[in-house]
Short mmCIF file of C-alpha atoms in Angstrom, two decimals:
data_model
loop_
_atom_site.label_atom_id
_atom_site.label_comp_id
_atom_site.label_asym_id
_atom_site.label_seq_id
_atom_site.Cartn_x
_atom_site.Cartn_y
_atom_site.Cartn_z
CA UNK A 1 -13.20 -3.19 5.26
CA UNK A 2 -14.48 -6.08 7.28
CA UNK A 3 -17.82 -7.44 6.11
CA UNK A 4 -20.60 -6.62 8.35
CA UNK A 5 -24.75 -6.56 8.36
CA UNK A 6 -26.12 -3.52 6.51
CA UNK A 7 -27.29 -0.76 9.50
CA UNK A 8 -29.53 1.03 7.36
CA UNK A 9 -31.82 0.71 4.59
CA UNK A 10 -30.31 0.95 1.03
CA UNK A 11 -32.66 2.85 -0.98
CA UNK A 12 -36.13 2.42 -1.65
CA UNK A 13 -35.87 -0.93 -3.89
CA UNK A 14 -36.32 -3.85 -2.84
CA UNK A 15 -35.04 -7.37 -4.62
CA UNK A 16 -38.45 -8.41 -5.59
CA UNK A 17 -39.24 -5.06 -6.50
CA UNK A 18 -39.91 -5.19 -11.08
CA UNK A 19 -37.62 -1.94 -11.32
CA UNK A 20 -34.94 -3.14 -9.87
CA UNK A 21 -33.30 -4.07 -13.04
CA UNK A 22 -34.47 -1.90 -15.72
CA UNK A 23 -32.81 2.02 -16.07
CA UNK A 24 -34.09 4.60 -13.62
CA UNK A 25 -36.98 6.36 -14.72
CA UNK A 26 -36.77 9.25 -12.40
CA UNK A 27 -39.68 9.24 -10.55
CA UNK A 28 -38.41 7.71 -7.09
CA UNK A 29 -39.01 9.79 -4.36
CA UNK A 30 -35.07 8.94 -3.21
CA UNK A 31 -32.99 11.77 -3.11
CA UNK A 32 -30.09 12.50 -4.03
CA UNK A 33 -27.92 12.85 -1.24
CA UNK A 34 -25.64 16.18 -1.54
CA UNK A 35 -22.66 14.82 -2.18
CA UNK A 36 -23.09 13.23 -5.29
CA UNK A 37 -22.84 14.73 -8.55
CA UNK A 38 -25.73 17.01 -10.01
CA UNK A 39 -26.17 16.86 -13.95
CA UNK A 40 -26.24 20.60 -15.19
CA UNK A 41 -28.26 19.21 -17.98
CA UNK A 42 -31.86 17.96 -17.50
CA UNK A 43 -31.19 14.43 -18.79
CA UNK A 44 -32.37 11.30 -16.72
CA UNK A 45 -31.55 12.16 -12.25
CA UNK A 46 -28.77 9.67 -11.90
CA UNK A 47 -29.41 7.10 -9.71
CA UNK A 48 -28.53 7.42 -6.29
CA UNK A 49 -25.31 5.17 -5.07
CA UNK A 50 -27.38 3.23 -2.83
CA UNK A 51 -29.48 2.04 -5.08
CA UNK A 52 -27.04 1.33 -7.76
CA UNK A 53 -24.95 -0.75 -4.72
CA UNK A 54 -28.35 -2.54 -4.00
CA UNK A 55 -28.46 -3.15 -8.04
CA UNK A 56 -25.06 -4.31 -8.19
CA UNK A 57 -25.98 -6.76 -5.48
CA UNK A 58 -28.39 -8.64 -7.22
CA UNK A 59 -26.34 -8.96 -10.27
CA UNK A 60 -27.37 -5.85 -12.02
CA UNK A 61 -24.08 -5.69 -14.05
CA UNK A 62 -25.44 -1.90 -15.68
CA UNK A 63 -25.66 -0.99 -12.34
CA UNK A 64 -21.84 -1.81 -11.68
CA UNK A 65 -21.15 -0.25 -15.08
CA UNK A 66 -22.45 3.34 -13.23
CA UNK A 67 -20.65 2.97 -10.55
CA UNK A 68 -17.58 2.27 -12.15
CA UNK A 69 -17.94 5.20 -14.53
CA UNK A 70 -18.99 7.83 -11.83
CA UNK A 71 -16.51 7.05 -9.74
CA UNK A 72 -13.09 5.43 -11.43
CA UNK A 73 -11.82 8.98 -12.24
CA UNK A 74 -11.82 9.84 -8.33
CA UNK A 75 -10.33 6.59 -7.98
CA UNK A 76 -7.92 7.30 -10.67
CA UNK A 77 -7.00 10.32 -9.53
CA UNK A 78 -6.30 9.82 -6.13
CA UNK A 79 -3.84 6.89 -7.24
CA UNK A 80 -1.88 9.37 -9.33
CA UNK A 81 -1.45 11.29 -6.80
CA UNK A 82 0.39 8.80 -5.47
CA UNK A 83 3.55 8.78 -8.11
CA UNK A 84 3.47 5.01 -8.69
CA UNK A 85 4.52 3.72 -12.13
CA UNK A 86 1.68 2.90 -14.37
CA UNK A 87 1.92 -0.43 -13.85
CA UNK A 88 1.77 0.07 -10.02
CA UNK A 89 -0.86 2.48 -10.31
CA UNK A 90 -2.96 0.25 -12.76
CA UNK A 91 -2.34 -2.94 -10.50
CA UNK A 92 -3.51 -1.16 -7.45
CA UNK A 93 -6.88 1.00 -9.07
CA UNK A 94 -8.08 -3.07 -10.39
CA UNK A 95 -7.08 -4.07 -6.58
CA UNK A 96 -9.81 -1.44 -5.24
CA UNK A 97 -12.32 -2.03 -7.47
CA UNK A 98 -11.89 -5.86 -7.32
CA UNK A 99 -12.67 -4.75 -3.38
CA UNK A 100 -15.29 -3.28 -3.94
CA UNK A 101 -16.88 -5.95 -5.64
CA UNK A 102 -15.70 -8.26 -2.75
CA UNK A 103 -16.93 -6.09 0.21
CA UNK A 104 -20.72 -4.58 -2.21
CA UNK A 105 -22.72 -6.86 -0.11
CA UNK A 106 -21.77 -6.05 3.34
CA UNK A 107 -20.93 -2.04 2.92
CA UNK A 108 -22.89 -0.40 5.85
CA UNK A 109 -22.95 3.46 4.06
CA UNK A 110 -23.33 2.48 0.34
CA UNK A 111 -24.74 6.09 0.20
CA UNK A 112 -21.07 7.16 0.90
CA UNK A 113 -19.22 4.85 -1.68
CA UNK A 114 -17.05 7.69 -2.87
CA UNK A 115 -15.35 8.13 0.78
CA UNK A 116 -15.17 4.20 1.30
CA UNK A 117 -13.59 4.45 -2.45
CA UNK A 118 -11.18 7.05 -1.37
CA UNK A 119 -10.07 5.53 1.84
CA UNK A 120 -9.51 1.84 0.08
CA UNK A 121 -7.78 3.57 -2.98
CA UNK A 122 -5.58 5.52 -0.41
CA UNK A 123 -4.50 2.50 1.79
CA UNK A 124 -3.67 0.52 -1.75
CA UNK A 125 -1.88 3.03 -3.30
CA UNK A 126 0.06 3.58 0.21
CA UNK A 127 0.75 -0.27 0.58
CA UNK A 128 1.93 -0.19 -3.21
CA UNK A 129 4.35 3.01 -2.68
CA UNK A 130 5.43 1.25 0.98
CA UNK A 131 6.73 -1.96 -1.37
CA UNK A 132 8.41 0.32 -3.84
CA UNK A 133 10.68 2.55 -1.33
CA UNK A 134 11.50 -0.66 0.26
CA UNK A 135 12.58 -2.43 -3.38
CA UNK A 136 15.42 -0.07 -4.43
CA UNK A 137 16.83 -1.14 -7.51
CA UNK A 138 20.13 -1.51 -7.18
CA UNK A 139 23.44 -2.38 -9.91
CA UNK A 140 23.54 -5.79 -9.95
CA UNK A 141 27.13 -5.80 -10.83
CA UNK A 142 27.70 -3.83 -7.79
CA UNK A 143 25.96 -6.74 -5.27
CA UNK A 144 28.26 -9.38 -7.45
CA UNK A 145 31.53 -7.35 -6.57
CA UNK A 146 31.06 -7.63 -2.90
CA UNK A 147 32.85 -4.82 -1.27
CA UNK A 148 32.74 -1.57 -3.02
CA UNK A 149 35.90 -0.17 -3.59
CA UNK A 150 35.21 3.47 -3.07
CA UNK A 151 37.33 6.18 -5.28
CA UNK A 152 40.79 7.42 -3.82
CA UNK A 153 39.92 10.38 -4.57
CA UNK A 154 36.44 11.06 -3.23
CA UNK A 155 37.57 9.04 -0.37
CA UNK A 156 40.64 11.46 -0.04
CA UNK A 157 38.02 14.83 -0.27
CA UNK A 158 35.99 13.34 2.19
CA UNK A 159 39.09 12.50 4.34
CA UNK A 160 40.19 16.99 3.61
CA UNK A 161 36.67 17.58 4.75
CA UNK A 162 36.42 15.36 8.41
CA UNK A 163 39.88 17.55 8.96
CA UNK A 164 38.86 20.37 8.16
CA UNK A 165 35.78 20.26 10.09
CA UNK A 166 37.80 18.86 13.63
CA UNK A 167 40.15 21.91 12.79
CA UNK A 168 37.26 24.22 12.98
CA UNK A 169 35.62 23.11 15.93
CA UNK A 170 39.05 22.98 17.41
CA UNK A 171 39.03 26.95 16.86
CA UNK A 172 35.61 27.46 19.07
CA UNK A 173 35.83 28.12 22.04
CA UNK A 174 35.65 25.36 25.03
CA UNK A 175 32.23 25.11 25.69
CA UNK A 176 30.85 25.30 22.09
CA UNK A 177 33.79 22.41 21.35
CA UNK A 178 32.21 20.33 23.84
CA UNK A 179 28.73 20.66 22.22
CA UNK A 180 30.16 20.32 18.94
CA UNK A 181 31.37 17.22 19.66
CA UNK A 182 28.58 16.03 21.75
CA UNK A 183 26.89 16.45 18.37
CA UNK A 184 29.18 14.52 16.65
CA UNK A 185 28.45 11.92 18.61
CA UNK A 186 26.88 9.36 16.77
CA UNK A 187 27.72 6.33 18.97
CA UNK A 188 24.32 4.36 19.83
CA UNK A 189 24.38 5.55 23.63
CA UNK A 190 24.81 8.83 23.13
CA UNK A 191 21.99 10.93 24.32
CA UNK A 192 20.70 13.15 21.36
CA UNK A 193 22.13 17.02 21.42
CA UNK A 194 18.29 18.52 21.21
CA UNK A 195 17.97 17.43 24.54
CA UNK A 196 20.89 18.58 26.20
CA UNK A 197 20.79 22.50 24.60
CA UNK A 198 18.43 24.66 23.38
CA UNK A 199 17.19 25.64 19.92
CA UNK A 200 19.38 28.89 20.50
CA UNK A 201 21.97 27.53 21.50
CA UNK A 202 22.38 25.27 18.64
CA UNK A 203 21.48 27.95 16.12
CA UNK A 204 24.41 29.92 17.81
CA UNK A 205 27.08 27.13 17.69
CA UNK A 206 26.32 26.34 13.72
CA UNK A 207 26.50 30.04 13.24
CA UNK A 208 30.10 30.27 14.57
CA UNK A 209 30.84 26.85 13.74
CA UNK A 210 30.10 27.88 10.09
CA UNK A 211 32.37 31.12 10.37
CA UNK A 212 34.79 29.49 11.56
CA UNK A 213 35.00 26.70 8.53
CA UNK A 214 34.97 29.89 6.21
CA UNK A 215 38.15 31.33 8.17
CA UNK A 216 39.62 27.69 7.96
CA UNK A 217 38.87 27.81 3.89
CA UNK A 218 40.62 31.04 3.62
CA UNK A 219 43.50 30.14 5.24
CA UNK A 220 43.85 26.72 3.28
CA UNK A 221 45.99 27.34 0.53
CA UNK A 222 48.67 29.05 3.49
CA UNK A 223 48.25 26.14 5.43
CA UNK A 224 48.22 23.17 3.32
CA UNK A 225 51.09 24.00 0.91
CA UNK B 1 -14.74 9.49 -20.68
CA UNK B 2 -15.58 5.95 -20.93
CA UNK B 3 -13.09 4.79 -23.76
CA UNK B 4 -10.66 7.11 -22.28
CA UNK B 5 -10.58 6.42 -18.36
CA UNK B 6 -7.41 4.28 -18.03
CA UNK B 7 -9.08 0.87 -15.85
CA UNK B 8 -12.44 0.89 -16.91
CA UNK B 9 -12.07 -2.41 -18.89
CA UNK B 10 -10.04 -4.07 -15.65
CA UNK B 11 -13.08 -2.73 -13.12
CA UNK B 12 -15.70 -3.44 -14.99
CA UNK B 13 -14.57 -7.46 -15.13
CA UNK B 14 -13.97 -6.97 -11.30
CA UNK B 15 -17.67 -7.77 -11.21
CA UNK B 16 -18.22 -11.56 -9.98
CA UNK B 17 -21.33 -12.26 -7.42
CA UNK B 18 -20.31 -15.55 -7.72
CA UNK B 19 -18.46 -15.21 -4.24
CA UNK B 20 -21.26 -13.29 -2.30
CA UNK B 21 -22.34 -15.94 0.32
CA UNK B 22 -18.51 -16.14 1.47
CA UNK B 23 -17.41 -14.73 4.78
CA UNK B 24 -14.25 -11.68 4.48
CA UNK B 25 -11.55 -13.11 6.55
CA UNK B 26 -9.74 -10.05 8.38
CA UNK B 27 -6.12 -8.92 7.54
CA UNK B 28 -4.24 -9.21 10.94
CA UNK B 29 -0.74 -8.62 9.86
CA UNK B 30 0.36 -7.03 6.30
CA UNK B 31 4.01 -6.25 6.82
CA UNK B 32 5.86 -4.06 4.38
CA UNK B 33 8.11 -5.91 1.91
CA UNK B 34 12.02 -6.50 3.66
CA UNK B 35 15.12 -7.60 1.39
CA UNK B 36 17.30 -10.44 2.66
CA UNK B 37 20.35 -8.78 3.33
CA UNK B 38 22.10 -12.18 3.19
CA UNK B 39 20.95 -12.60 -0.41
CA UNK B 40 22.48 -10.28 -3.47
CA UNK B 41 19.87 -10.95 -5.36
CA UNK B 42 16.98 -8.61 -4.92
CA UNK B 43 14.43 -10.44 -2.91
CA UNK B 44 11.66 -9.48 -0.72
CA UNK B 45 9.28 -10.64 1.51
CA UNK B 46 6.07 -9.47 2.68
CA UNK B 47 4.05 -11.56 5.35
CA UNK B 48 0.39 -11.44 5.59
CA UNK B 49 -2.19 -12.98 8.09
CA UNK B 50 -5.97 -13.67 7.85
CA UNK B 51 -8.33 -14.86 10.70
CA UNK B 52 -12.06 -15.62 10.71
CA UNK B 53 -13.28 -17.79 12.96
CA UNK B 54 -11.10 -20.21 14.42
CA UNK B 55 -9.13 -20.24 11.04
CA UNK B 56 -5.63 -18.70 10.63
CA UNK B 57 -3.90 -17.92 7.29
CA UNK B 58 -0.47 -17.03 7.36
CA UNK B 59 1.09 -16.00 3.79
CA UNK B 60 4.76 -15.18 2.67
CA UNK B 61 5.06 -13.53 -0.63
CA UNK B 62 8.44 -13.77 -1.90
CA UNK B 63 9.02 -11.47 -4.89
CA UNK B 64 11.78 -12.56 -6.97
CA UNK B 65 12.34 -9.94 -9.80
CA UNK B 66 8.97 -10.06 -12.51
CA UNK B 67 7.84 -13.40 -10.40
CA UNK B 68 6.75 -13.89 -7.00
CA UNK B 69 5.93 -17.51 -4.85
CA UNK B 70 3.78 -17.77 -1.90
CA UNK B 71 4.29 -19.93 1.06
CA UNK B 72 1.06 -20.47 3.38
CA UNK B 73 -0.02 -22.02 6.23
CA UNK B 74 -3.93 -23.19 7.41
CA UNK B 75 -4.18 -23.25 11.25
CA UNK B 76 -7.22 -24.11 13.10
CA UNK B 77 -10.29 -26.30 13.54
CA UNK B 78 -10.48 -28.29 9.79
CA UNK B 79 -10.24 -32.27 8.90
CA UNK B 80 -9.91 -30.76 5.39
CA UNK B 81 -9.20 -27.37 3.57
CA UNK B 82 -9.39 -26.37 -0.04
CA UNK B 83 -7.56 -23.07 -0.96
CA UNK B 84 -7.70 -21.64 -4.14
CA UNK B 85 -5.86 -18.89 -5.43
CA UNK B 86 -7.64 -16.47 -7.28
CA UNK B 87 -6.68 -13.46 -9.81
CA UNK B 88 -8.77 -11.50 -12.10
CA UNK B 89 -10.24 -13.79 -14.68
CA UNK B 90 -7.89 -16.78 -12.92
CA UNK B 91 -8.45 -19.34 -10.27
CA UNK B 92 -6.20 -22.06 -9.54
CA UNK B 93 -6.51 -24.77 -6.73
CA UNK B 94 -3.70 -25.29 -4.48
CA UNK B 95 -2.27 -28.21 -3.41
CA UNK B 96 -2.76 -27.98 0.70
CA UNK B 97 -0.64 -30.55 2.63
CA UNK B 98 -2.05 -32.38 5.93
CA UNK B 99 -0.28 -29.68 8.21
CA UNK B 100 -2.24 -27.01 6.12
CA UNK B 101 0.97 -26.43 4.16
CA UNK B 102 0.49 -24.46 0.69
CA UNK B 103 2.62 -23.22 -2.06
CA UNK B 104 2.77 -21.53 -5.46
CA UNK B 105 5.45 -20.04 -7.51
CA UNK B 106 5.96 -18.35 -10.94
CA UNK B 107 3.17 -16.03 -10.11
CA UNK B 108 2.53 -12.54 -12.50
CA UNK B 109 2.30 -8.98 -10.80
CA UNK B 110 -1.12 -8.04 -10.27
CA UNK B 111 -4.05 -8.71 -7.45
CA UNK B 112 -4.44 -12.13 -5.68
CA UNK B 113 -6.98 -13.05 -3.12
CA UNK B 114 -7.49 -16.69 -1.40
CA UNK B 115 -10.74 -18.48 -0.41
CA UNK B 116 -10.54 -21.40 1.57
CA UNK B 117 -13.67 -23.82 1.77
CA UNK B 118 -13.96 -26.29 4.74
CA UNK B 119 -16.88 -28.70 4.14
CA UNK B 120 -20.39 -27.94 5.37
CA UNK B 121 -18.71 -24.34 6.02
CA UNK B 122 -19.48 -20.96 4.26
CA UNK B 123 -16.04 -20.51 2.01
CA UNK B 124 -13.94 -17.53 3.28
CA UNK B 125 -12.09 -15.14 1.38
CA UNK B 126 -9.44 -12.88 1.77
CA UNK B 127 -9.38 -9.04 0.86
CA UNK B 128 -7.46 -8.76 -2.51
CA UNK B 129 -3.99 -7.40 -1.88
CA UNK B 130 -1.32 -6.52 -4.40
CA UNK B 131 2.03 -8.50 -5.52
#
């Protein structure tokens, strides 16, 4: 997005050129290049992007008008593809275009706007959805409380569960115990499970590991009077 | 189309050429936002820097529920720096301390953008970011 020295040409008017400011008549030998959008209608060619950025540049606010009105639904639509809140969304489609008009003198491709649109719009609209995941909203009576004090008797289920899974993989036999437990793991110096067994292995151990935490619910009510 | 487009009011007063002689300063550093977990209150900070020749602009947005302050600093080669803060429609002058200290508070959700002007020096400006 850095500003830089045209490389190429854009269009075919110049700024002391008398058309420059008044509406395209049609007779320019510039074409249009493929990309843009081809009126099924025969109404006035629209005017190349080029040339309306070279407009633009020389405070030709019609010509900003165009550009804004061929290509704000792209923009539009690329930010709601995003999932921001309106008020994200609107914040960060004004941020592009207030971009654009920042970085119209010193685009180097003003015949490909649309893709320099695109790729602005998507690092916005990624910068805006990067600051949202990080702000969760959270209760603030919660944060006042301090500790949580967590329900007895979730707290108790999840107590019956971490049992009932040890009591399972005590059931497997002594190699699959050691891997189960291996996975279990979760200090900070163990060494990750994928790279001590294999993808069949480990599809093998959750497979019994699973049939034997069926057995273990089965037997529950005998066991846990 | 045109009445309906949501934006089309908002990018069509995005034009301004009143800015066109100024250099772009590049974004070196745009963090993502981080909370304070030593503060309950949902704050977070995002920390931006902007070079361009020989001049340095460090910024630290601290969003504070609706409002956000900035904290900046100008380093480099300048006997003295204006900074101005702009939004759409909106530009305010900041206050810039001899160490190239800056601040503003109480600022709305939206786009911001700086320009700094050094005398006998094209101004700079930065690229418009979101807070």
């Amino acid at each position: 997005m850095g500003a830089g020295v045209p490389d190429q040409p854009r269009g075919d008017i110049r700024p002391g050129d008398p058309r420059r400011n008044r509406p395209y008549s049609g007779t320019s030998g510039d074409v249009s290049p493929a990309s843009e959008p081809v009126p099924a209608t025969s109404g006035p060619t629209p005017r190349p992007d080029a040339e309306l950025v070279l407009a633009a540049c020389n405070g030709d606010a019609g010509a900003w008008e165009e550009i804004v009105d061929r290509h704000l639904p792209t923009v539009n639509r690329i930010a709601r593809s995003y999932g921001l809140p309106r008020q994200d969304r609107e914040d960060a489609v004004q941020t592009v275009w207030l971009n654009l008009n920042q970085h119209l003198p010193g685009l180097r491709h003003p015949h490909l706007l649309r893709a320099w649109l695109g790729r602005v719009t998507r690092s916005v609209c990624g910068r805006q959805r990067e600051r949202l995941r990080r702000l969760v909203p959270v209760d603030p009576h919660r944060l006042a409380g301090g500790a949580t004090v967590s329900d007895v008797e979730v707290e108790y289920l999840r107590k019956e569960r971490h049992a009932e899974l040890h009591r399972a993989i005590d059931a497997l036999d002594p190699t699959d115990r050691r891997v189960a437990r291996q996975y279990l793991d979760d200090s900070p110096d163990a060494v990750p499970l994928s790279h001590r067994t294999t993808a069949n292995e480990r599809r093998n151990l959750f497979r019994r590991l699973r049939r034997s935490l069926a057995t273990t619910d089965r037997t529950k009510g005998v066991r846990d009077p | 189309m045109k009445d309906t487009e949501p934006g089309r009011s908002a990018a069509l007063a995005a034009f301004d050429r009143s800015l066109d002689r100024a250099r772009t300063a590049c974004t070196v550093l745009d963090s993502t936002p981080s909370r304070d977990p030593s503060r309950s209150e949902a704050v977070a900070t995002t920390t931006l820097r902007f070079h361009l020749d020989g001049l340095r602009v460090d910024l630290r947005l601290r969003a504070d529920g609706d409002l956000s302050s900035l904290s900046g600093l100008v380093i480099g080669d300048f006997d003295h720096v204006e900074v101005c803060l702009r939004r759409p429609e909106e530009r305010l002058r900041l206050f810039v301390r001899g160490d190239g200290a800056f601040h503003a508070e109480g600022l709305r959700r939206g786009p911001l953008a700086l320009t700094m002007e050094r005398p006998d020096r094209l101004p700079m400006v930065t690229d418009w970011f979101t807070i």
